Every structure is written in structure tokens, then in C-alpha cells.
XYZ file of C-alpha atoms in Angstrom:
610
model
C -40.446 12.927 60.436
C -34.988 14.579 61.407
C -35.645 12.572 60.360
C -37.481 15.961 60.350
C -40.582 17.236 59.549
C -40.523 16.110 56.222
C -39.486 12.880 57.279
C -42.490 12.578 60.187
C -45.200 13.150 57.447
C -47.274 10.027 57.414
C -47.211 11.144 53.579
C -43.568 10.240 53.347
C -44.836 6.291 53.351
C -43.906 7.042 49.310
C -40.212 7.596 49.839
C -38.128 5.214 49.648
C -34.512 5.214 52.387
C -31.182 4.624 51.057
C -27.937 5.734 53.047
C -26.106 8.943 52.544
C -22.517 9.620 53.191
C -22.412 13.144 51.593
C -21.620 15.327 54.165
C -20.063 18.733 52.135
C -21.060 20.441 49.283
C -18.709 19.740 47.420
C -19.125 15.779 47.822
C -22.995 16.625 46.128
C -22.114 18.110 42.854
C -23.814 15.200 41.076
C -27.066 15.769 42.986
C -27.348 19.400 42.712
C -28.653 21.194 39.875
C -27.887 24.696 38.719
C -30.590 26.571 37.227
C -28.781 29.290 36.286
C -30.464 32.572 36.244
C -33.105 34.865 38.339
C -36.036 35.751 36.182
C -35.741 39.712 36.861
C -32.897 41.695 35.828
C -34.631 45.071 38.014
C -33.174 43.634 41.209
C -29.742 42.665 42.322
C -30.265 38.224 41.998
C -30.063 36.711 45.655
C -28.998 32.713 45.743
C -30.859 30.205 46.920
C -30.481 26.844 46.995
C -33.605 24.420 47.679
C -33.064 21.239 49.253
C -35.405 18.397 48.478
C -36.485 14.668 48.034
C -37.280 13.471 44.258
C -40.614 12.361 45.435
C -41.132 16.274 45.480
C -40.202 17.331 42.361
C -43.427 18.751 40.654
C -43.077 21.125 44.252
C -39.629 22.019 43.274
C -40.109 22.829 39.588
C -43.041 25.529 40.785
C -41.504 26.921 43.422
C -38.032 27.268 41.350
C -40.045 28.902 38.939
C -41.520 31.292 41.379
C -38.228 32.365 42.830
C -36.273 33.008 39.658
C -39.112 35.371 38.704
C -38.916 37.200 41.980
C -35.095 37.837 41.429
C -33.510 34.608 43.115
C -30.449 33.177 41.633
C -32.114 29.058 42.306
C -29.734 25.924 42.717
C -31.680 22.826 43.221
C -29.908 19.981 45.840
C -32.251 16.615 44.706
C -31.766 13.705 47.018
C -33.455 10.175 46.055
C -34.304 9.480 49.462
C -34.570 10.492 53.093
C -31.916 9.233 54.088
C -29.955 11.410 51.739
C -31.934 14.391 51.978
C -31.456 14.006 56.064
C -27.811 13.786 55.220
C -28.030 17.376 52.997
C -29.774 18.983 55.689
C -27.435 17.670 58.746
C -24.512 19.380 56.687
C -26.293 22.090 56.019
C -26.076 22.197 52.127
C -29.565 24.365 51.591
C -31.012 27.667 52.218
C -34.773 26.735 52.088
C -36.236 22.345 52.118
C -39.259 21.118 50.715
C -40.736 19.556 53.602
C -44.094 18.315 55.237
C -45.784 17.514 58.378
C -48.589 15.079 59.481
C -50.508 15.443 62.298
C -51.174 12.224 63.251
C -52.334 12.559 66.788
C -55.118 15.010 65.665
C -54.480 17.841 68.042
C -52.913 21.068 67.153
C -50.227 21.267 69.573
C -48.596 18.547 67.836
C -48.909 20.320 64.860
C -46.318 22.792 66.367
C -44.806 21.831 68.994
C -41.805 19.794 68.293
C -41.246 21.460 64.787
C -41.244 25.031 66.146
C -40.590 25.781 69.635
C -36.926 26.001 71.187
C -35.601 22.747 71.566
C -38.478 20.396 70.060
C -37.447 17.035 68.995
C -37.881 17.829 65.166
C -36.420 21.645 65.660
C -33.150 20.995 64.086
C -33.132 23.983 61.728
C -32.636 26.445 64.033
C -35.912 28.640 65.281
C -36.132 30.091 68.457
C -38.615 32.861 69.110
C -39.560 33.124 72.815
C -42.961 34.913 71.775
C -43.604 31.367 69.755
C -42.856 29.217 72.560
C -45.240 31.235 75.035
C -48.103 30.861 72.360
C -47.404 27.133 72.473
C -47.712 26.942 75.821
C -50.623 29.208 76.500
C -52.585 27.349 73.468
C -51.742 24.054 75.282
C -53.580 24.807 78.396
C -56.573 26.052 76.461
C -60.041 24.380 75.320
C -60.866 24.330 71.320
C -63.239 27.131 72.274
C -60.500 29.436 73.929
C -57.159 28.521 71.504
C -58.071 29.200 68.216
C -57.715 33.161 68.603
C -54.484 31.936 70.351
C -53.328 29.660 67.293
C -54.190 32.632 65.133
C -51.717 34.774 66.951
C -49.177 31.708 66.910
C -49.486 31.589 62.893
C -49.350 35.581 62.591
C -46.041 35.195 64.501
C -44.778 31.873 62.286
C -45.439 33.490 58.986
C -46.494 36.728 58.757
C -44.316 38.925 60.862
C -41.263 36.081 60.737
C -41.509 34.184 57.673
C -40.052 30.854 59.170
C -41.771 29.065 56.455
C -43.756 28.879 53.601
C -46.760 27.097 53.691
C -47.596 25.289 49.989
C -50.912 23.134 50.550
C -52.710 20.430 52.718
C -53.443 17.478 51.069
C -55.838 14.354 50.816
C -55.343 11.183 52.285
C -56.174 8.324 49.952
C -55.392 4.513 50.059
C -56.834 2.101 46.525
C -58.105 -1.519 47.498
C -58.721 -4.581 45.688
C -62.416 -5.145 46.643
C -62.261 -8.292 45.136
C -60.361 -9.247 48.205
C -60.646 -7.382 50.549
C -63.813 -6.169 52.345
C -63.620 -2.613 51.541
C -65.970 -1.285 54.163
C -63.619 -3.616 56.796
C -60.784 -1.537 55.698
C -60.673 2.129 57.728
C -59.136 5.679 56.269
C -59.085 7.852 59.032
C -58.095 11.145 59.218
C -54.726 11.011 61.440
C -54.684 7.730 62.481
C -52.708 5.051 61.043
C -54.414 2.114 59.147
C -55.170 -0.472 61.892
C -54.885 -3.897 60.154
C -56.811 -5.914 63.088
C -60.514 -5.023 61.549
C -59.433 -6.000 58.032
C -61.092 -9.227 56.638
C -61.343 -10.842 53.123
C -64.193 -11.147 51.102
C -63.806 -14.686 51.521
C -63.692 -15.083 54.910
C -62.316 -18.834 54.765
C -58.887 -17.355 54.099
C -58.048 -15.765 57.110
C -56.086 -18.465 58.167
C -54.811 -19.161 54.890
C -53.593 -16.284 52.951
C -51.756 -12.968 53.747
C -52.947 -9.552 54.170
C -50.416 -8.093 51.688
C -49.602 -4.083 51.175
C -46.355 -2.307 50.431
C -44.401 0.643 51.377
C -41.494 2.059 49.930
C -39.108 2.255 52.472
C -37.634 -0.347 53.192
C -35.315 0.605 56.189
C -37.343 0.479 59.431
C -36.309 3.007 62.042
C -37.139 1.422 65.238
C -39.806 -0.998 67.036
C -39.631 0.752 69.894
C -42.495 3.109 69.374
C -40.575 5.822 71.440
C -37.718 5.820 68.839
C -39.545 5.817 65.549
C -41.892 8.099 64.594
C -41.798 8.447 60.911
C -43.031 7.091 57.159
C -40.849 3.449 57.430
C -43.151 2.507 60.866
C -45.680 4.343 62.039
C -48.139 2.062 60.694
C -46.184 -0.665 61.779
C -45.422 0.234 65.511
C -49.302 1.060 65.235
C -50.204 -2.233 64.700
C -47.827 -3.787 67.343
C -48.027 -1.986 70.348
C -51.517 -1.404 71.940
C -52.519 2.439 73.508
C -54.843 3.549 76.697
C -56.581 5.096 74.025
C -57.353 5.284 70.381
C -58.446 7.847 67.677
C -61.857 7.544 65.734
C -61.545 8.216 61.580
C -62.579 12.181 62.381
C -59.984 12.257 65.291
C -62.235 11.733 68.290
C -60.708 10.614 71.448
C -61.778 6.335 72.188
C -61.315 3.750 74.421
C -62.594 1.247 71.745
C -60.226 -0.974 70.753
C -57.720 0.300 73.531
C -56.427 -0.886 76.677
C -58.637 0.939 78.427
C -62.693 0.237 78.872
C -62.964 3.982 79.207
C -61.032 6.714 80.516
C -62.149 10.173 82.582
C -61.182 13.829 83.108
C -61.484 14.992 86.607
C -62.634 17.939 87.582
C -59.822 20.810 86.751
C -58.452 18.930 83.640
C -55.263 18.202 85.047
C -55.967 14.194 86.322
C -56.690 11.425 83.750
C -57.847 7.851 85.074
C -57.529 4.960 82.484
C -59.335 1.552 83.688
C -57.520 -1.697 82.284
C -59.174 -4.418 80.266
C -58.092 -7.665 81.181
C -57.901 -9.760 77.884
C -54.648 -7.978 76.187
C -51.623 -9.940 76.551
C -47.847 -9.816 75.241
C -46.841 -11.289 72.491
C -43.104 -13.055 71.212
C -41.940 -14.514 68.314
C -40.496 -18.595 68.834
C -39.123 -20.118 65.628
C -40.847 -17.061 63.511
C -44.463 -18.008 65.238
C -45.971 -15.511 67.168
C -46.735 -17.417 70.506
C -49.198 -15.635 73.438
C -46.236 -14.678 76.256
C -49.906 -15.765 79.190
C -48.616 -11.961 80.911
C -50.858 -9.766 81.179
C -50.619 -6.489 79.550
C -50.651 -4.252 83.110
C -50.577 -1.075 84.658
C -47.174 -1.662 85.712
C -46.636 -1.975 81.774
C -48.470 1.290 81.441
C -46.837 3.216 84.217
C -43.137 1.801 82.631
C -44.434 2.985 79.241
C -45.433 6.525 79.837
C -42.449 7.276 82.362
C -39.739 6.565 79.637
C -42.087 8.221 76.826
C -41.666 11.448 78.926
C -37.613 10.902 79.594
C -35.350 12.420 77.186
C -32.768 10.499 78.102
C -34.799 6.936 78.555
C -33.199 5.582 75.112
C -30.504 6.891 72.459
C -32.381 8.696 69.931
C -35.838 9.272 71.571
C -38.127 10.501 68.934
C -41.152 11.415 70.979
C -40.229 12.966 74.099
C -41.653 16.249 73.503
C -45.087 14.498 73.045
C -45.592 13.447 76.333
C -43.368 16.069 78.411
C -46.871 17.606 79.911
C -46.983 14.426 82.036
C -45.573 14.690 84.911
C -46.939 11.559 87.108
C -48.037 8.275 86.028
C -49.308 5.982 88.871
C -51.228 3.013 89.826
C -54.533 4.149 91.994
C -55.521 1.090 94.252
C -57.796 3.500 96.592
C -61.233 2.981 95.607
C -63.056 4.961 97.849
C -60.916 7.879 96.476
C -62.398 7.979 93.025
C -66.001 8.836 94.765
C -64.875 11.569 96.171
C -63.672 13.103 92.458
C -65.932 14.163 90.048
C -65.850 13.750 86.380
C -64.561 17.118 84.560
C -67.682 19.459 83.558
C -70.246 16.664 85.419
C -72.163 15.439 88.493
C -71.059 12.314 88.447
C -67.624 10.734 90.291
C -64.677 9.207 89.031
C -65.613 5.810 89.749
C -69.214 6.047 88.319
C -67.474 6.963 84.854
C -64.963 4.531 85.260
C -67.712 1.803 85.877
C -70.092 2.501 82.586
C -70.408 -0.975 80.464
C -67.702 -2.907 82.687
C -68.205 -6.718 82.765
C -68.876 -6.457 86.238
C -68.765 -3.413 88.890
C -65.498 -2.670 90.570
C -65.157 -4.516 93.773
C -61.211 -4.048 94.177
C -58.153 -1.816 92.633
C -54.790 -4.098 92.393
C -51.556 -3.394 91.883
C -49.977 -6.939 90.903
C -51.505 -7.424 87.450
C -51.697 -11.312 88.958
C -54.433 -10.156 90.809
C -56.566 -8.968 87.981
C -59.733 -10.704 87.471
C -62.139 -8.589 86.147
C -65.173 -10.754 85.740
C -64.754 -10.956 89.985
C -64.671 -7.158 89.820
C -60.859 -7.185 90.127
C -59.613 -4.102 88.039
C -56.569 -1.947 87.965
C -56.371 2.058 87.106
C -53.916 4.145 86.179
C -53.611 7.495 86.515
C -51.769 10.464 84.244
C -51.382 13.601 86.137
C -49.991 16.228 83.477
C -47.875 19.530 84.709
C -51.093 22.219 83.581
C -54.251 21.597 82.972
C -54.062 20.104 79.296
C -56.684 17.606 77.676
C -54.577 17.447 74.564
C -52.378 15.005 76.443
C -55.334 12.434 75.173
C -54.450 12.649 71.972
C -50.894 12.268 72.666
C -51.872 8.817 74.778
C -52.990 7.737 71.161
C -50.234 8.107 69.187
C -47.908 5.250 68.328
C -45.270 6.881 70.297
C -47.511 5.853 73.657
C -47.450 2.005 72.724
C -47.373 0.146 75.807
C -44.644 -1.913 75.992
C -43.271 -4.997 78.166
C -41.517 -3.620 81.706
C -39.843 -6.964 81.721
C -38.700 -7.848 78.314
C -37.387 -4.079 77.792
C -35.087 -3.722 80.960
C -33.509 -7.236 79.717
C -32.495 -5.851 76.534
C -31.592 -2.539 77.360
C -28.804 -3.143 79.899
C -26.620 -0.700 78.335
C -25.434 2.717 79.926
C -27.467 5.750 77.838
C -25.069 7.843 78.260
C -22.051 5.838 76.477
C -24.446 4.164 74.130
C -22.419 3.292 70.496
C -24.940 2.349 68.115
C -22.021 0.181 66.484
C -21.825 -2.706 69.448
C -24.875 -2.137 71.728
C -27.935 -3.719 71.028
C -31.177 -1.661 71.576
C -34.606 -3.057 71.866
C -36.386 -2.477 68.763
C -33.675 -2.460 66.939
C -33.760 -3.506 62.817
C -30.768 -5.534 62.198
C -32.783 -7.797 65.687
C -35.426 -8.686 63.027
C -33.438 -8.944 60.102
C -33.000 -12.368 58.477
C -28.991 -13.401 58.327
C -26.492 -13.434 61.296
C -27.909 -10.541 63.553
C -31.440 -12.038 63.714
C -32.385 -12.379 67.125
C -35.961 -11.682 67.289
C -36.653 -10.295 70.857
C -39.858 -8.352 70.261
C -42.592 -8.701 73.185
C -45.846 -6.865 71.851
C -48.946 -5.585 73.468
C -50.832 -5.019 69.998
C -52.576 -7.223 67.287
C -49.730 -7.809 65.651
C -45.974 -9.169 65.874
C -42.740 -9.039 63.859
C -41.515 -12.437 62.555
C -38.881 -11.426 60.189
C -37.705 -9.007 57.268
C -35.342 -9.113 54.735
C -34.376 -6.621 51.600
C -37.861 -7.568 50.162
C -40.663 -7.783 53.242
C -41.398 -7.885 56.740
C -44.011 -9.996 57.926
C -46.084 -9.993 60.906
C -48.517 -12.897 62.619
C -51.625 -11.728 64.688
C -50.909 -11.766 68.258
C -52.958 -14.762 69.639
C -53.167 -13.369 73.193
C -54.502 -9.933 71.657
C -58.651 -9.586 73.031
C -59.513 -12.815 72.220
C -62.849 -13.821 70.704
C -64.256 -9.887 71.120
C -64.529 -7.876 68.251
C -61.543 -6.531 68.563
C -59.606 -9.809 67.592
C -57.099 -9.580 64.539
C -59.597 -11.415 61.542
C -56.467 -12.074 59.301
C -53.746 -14.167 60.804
C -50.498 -12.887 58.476
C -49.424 -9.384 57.220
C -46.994 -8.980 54.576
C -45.525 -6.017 53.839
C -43.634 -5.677 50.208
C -40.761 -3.027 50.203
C -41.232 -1.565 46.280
C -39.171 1.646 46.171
C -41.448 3.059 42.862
C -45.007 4.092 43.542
C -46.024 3.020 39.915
C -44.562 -0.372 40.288
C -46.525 -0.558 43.456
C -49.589 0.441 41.376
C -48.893 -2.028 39.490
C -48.810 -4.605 41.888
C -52.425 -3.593 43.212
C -53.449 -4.051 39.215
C -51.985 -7.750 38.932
C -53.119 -8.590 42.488
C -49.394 -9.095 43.857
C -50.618 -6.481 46.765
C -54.281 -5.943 48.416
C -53.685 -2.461 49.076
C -51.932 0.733 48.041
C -51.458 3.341 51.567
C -51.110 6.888 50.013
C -51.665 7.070 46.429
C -50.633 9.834 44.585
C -53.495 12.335 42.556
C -52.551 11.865 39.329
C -53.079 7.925 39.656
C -56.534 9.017 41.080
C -58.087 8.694 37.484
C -56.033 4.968 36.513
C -57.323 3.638 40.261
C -61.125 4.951 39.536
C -61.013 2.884 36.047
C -60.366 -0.614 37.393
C -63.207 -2.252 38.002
C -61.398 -4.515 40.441
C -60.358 -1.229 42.423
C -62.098 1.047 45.022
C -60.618 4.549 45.784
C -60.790 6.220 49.108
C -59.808 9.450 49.984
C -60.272 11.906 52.171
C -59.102 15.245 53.873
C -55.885 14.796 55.577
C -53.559 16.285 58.308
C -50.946 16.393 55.923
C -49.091 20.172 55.288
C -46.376 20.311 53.106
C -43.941 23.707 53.322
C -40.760 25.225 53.446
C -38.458 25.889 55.995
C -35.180 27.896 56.054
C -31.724 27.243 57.341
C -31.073 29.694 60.271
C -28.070 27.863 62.032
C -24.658 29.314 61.712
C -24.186 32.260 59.221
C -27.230 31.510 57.369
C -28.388 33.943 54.498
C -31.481 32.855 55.030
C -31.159 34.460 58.871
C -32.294 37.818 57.371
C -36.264 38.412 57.762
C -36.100 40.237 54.511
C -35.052 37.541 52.259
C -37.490 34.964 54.179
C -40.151 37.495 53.621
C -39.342 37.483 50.006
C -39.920 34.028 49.344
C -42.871 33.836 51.539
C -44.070 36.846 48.798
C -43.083 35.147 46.079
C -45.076 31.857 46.506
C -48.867 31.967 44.699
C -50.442 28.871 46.307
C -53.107 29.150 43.497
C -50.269 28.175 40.462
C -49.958 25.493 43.160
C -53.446 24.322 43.360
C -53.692 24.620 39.891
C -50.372 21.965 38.997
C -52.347 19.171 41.195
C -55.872 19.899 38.827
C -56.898 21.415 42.391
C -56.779 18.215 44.534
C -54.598 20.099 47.211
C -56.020 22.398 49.579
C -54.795 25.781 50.550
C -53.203 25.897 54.216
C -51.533 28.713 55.842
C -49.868 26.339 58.262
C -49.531 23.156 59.748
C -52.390 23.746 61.804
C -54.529 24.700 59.031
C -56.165 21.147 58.650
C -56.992 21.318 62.198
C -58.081 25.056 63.691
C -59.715 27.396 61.232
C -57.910 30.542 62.003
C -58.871 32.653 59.051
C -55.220 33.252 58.012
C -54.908 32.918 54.354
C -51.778 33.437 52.317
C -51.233 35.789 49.350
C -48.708 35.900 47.076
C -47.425 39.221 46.368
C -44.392 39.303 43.781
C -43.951 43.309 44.139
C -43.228 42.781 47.823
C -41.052 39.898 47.068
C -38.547 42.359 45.126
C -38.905 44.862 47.357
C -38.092 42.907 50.474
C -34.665 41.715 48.193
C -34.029 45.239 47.708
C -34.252 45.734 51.439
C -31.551 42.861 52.302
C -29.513 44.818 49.459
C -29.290 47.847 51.047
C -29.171 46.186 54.440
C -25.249 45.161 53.436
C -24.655 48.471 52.362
């Protein structure tokens, strides 16, 4: 989320984001605890110091606990928030952080790419292992039948023979509802995708019109509405819910065109050419006097192909969050060659491109356009776009799904951005997307143009609110049911519980195990839960003159972690994971704790320095 990898974790919708300006260790001594002593007196103490967010606490007491008795002297650096704990790790006051990871595209090569190869977007810690990157690569280009031996090998490399982190456990995805309000089967849990508010509806239907959808989150400080710029806790269900994809997820993270802007979408032959057909009924959105009004433009290929090429370009925007999810694309164009797509054929079938392409249209295709004026498809008027990627790699689907793929408006976007990248200053150039452009007061300047069910009005220090986008797939089933959103910023998760008790919210995103019990006793409450793609580890500090650099002290605290005390803190709602791919390939690895290796492998970096 790095924001790092911590930060990315869908799970992090709990934190809460206040600024840091702590940038030395000594400006932290308020904030950092000393615990004093190592637990074994047979080995020469080694000190650590464990960076982490409050939210993570019970993780940090165990894992303390665990290194003292191993023989680590343990000094605990507690931030209240992400923004602090980014702050922490930027200056580099830690030797190990408490972090996490959500796979929210579904695919495993998101699962490692940006956090562990050489130069990934979230990589700011300081791993670079050539042997990992290959593994990466070679995985990418593989089929779930061929990778997994190759995953295996990836996590042998991560943990066992490196010890670049320490896995903890997987969790469960959960979210509590008021059924009294809402419809509880109309309200999804999926397993990496975020909540999609459009197919949410009331028990009383008559107040769709009338009364808000209302949830919370804690953080309250919104990274970006550009989808390409945020990717993390504060709005990735929000950029979800405002910026329509070519293709979706199902709940057991199954590649769809329902619900996207595609009817349906096709592998050709050779995996390496994707072809997207274009519903006509999706149009932009803007905000006029804090009303969502229907832009009448089209949402286009020309919208698509504008989309993907800056989702792919480093250096598109200041701050891109998501390049490294879409660099296996390497062309993105508009096909308006009919007779072409007979002459491909669909990847492990008989039948052609265009056949696929065709299945449950409104009408047969008569005519590819390029000028989305030209679209009619009831006259059998399409458009299609096509992705070539640089290798054969059908994980590139799942990557079209993530929030980070929203298509957004060609036009509206090169208005706004009319400053120069490469001399951007965040203090005096305005970016699209940017917060303080939605923000109630004297920078509000809503300029927001959305392809999805949903647009922005406003937010303030209390909510942000969002109107259904009128122009979004009208009267299909795909149309928004509840016309207003409102999303309350409350920093502490048992005042948000609270809420959901007195009504004040509909519905509680992420709820915590140990409210499982108080959620599953009121009547007016349902529970849902679920296995999630959620990891949550360790990583080390290897930049500079890091300690931590040595393999013998990594492979000390990787031996000195027992996952089962873990387990055994949460009443055994975590799961075991060996790393973040654990949730999604089933390698075989499993992790044991071995606390005679752990001192030994101390002694080791002892008598390394001798």
C-alpha cells in the first residue's frame, strides 16, 4: 500500500492517516518504546528495532516476545497512523516493519511483483536478487498448471534460503451489515475485489432515491482519484466505484465482462493478443453545483486506449502507483478491420475472434469504428480494442480489473494535467484527482469526469459523498439502485462499531475478529466473512548499512517466529501462510519455527564480526 506494502493491504481500510514530520530518530523518542532486555543470557543480545502501526499491536507484542527469547535486544517504533509509520520507514528508523499485502487483483504475480523484484513500485526497502526477478518473470509467462512448481521455487528463494521476510498469517475478509436496511444478499464480499456499491439496494426499496447508502472508513485522507495514483486503504474502494474497467472480477476471483465495459473479451491463439468489445450505454460523468450530471460522451475506445497507455508509463503522472501492473502491455489499439478477427482464432479453440467477440451482442457486428460518434450498437456499430502484452501472459486480465485500470476521460484529463512531469511541485500544480480539488473550502474545484457508477460531490474532515452516475448502463441491471453514498471518516474501529449498532452507518468494511462474537449477537446484524488475499509479514531494512543486511540475523528472526503462538492469540481465526502468495498458489511451503536455529544463526553474525 509506500505507501508500501503495508499501506496497499485492502486490510489497512482500519487505519486511520494523520501527517508525519518525524524524519530522525531522535525526533521519535516519544513514539518508540524500549523493551529493555533479550530473553537469553547464552547468546551475545543483537538489537532490533520493529517498526509498526498501532492498529498492529497484538502482532507486535508476540513477535517482541518471540525475539527477546531468541536473544534480541527489541525496541518498539509505534506510529498511530500510516502516514507516520510511512514517515519512520522513509527515514529509515527500523530494522524489521510489521506490514501486509492484499492481493486484490487475484493473480499471483501481483502478489510479488511490485513488493519484491528490483525496482517494483512498492520495493522501497531495498531487495534485489536477480534469481527473484527471473522467477517473476518466468512465473508470469506461465499457465496455473505450469507456475506453481515455479512459485514454489520463488518462495524457497524469498524465505528460506534469504529470509527477506517473515511471513505471520493470512487472514479473513469480513464486512457486518444492518439487514434491517440493507438487502444483505444485494450486498457482495468477494475475495479480492473491492465492494462494488452499484448492486446494493435497501430493504425498502422506496428509498433509493431518498436516503443514503452510508459506511465508514477510517482514513480520512484520500490519496488520489486518479486510479493510476492511488492504490491503497483511503480509495481503493472508492476509485472502484468511480471509474469503470474492460473487465471485472467474480467473488472467487474469476475473470468477467459482467458489469464491465466490455460485452466479452477473447484470448487469441498464442496468449499474447487480448480483444475487448465496447458496450455502448457507459457514459462520463461530472459534478455541476455538487449534482452528478450525465457528461452525453460516450465512454470509448479512445478512452480505453488513453487509459491503458498512461497506466503502463512511469512517467505519465507524478507519483504513479501502478505502473508495474500493467508494464507487460506493450500495445493498446483500436482494431477497425473486421475481416481480420476471422482469420484469428480464439486461444485453445476452433472458433475465430469475431465469433467470440459476437456471443449475446444486441445485434451482430456489421462495422468496427474508430470515432466513438459512430457507435451504434443496436445498428451493429461496435468498437474493439486490442491489448497486445510483451510475452505471452494471461495474468494481464486480472491486472485490466484492478482499480488501477479505471478508464478514464482522454479529454477532461489532458485539460487538467497541462503541467510539465518532469518539474511537477506538488505545492502549486494542480493534478487531476487531486484531494484538496474535492475538498469543501477555497480549493474546491470539483473537476472529476467518471466512467463508473459513481461520482465525487464533495468531502470535508467528516465525509465524502458520492451521487450515482446517471449516464452509467442505464435501465440494465447493472444500473446503480441507490442514488447517494456517504462515506463517514471515524478514525476508531469500535466507534465505528458502534455506529453500525445505533444505525448511524449501514455497513462496517473489515471488521476485526474479536468483534466477530459482539456482531453475531445483534439481532439487527449479519456477519460475513470469508477467506481473504490478505498476508500480513515482516520485512527488513537492507538500504544503506543495514544490520539487518546480514542473512544470519534475518535467518534468525525468520527462526524465531512460531506462527502457531500466532494462530493461537487470534482464537485461530488467522490462517497460516508462508507468503504472500499463499492465499493464492498452494505450494506446499510451510513455515517452522525453530528457536535453536534462531540462536545459532546470532551466534553466526557474532563470529562473523570477529
Amino acid at each position: 500500500m509506500k505507501k508500501f506494502i503495508s499501506i496497499l493491504l485492502i486490510l489497512v481500510m482500519v487505519l486511520g492517516v494523520a501527517g508525519c514530520n518525524v524524519k530522525t530518530k531522535d525526533d521519535v523518542k516519544n513514539n518508540t518504546q524500549d523493551t529493555a532486555t533479550s530473553g537469553d543470557s547464552s547468546v551475545k543480545p543483537v538489537d532490533i528495532q520493529i517498526l509498526s502501526m498501532s492498529s498492529n499491536e497484538k502482532d507486535v507484542n508476540i513477535v517482541r516476545d518471540q525475539l527477546a527469547k531468541a536473544g534480541f535486544n527489541v525496541k518498539l517504533n509505534i506510529q498511530p497512523d500510516y502516514g507516520s509509520f510511512t514517515g519512520q520507514k522513509e527515514a529509515g528508523n527500523y530494522d524489521i516493519a510489521i506490514s501486509g499485502w492484499t492481493t486484490v487483483t487475484g493473480n499471483p504475480d501481483y502478489a510479488v511483483r511490485s513488493i519484491f523484484t528490483t525496482g517494483g513500485d512498492y520495493n522501497d526497502y531495498g531487495l534485489s536478487n536477480p534469481e527473484l526477478d527471473k522467477l517473476v518473470e518466468e512465473a508470469a509467462s506461465e499457465t496455473p498448471e505450469q507456475y506453481k512448481e515455479t512459485y514454489k521455487e520463488f518462495e524457497k528463494v524469498l524465505v528460506e534460503d534469504n529470509a527477506y521476510i517473515i511471513p505471520l498469517y493470512s487472514s479473513l475478509k469480513s464486512q457486518a451489515i444492518n439487514k434491517d436496511v440493507l438487502k444483505a444478499d444485494s450486498v457482495r464480499l468477494s475475495k479480492s475485489r473491492s465492494l462494488p456499491w452499484e448492486e446494493i439496494d435497501f430493504v425498502d426499496q422506496s428509498k433509493r432515491t431518498s436516503s443514503p447508502f452510508i459506511m465508514s472508513q477510517t482514513m480520512s485522507s484520500l490519496t488520489s482519484m486518479d486510479p493510476i495514483k492511488g492504490n491503497d486503504g483511503s480509495i481503493n474502494i472508492i476509485n472502484t466505484n468511480m471509474h469503470v474497467r474492460l473487465v471485472n472480477l467474480t467473488d472467487d476471483d474469476e475473470v468477467t465482462s459482467k458489469g464491465s465495459l466490455s460485452y466479452n473479451y477473447v484470448i487469441e491463439e498464442g496468449n499474447q493478443e487480448y480483444y475487448f468489445i465496447l458496450r455502448d450505454n457507459v457514459k462520463f460523468a461530472k459534478v455541476v453545483d455538487k449534482k452528478a450530471v450525465d457528461t452525453g460522451e460516450l465512454v470509448a475506445a479512445e478512452d480505453v486506449v488513453f487509459s491503458m497507455n498512461r497506466a503502463k508509463d512511469k512517467n505519465s503522472v507524478p507519483d504513479h502507483r501502478t505502473y508495474s501492473l500493467h508494464s507487460s502491455m506493450d500495445k493498446i489499439e483500436i482494431i477497425t478491420d473486421l475481416a481480420s478477427l476471422e482469420g484469428f482464432k480464439e486461444s485453445g479453440k476452433e472458433t475465430s475472434v469475431k465469433s467470440a467477440l459476437e456471443a449475446g451482442l444486441p445485434s451482430e457486428i456489421k462495422e468496427l469504428v474508430a470515432d466513438k460518434k459512430d457507435v451504434n450498437n443496436a445498428a451493429g456499430k461496435y468498437q474493439v480494442v486490442k491489448v497486445t502484452t510483451t510475452h505471452p501472459f494471461p495474468q494481464v486480465l486480472n491486472y485490466l480489473a484492478h482499480q488501477s485500470a479505471g478508464i478514464v476521460s482522454k479529454k477532461q484529463v489532458e485539460a487538467i494535467n497541462t503541467y510539465d512531469v518532469a518539474k511537477y511541485d506538488k505545492n502549486k500544480d494542480i493534478a487531476y484527482g487531486d484531494q484538496s480539488t474535492v475538498t469543501e473550502g477555497a480549493t474546491y474545484n470539483n473537476t472529476l469526469t467518471v466512467s463508473g457508477p459513481y461520482i465525487m460531490l464533495y468531502k470535508n474532515d467528516y465525509e465524502v459523498v458520492f451521487e450515482k452516475n446517471p449516464g452509467y448502463m442505464a435501465r440494465t441491471e447493472h444500473e446503480p439502485r441507490i442514488n447517494r453514498v456517504e462515506v463517514k471518516f471515524i478514525k476508531d474501529l469500535d466507534s465505528s462499531l458502534s455506529a453500525l449498532r445505533s444505525g448511524e452507518i449501514h455497513l462496517l468494511y473489515s471488521v476485526p475478529e474479536d468483534k466477530y462474537p459482539l456482531v453475531e449477537g445483534d439481532s439487527k446484524l449479519t456477519l460475513q466473512k470469508r477467506p481473504s488475499n490478505a498476508v500480513s509479514y515482516a520485512f527488513f531494512n537492507l538500504l544503506g548499512n543495514s544490520e539487518f543486511s546480514d542473512e544470519n540475523l534475518r535467518k534468525a528472526v525468520l527462526n524465531a517466529i512460531d506462527q502457531d503462538q500466532i494462530l493461537a492469540v487470534y482464537n485461530n481465526l488467522k490462517i497460516k501462510a508462508y507468503s504472500t502468495i499463499s492465499t493464492l498458489v498452494d505450494t506446499g511451503n510451510v513455515h517452522k519455527a525453530d528457536p535453536a536455529k534462531a540462536k545459532e544463526y546470532i551466534q553466526k553474525y557474532w563470529d562473523s564480526k570477529k
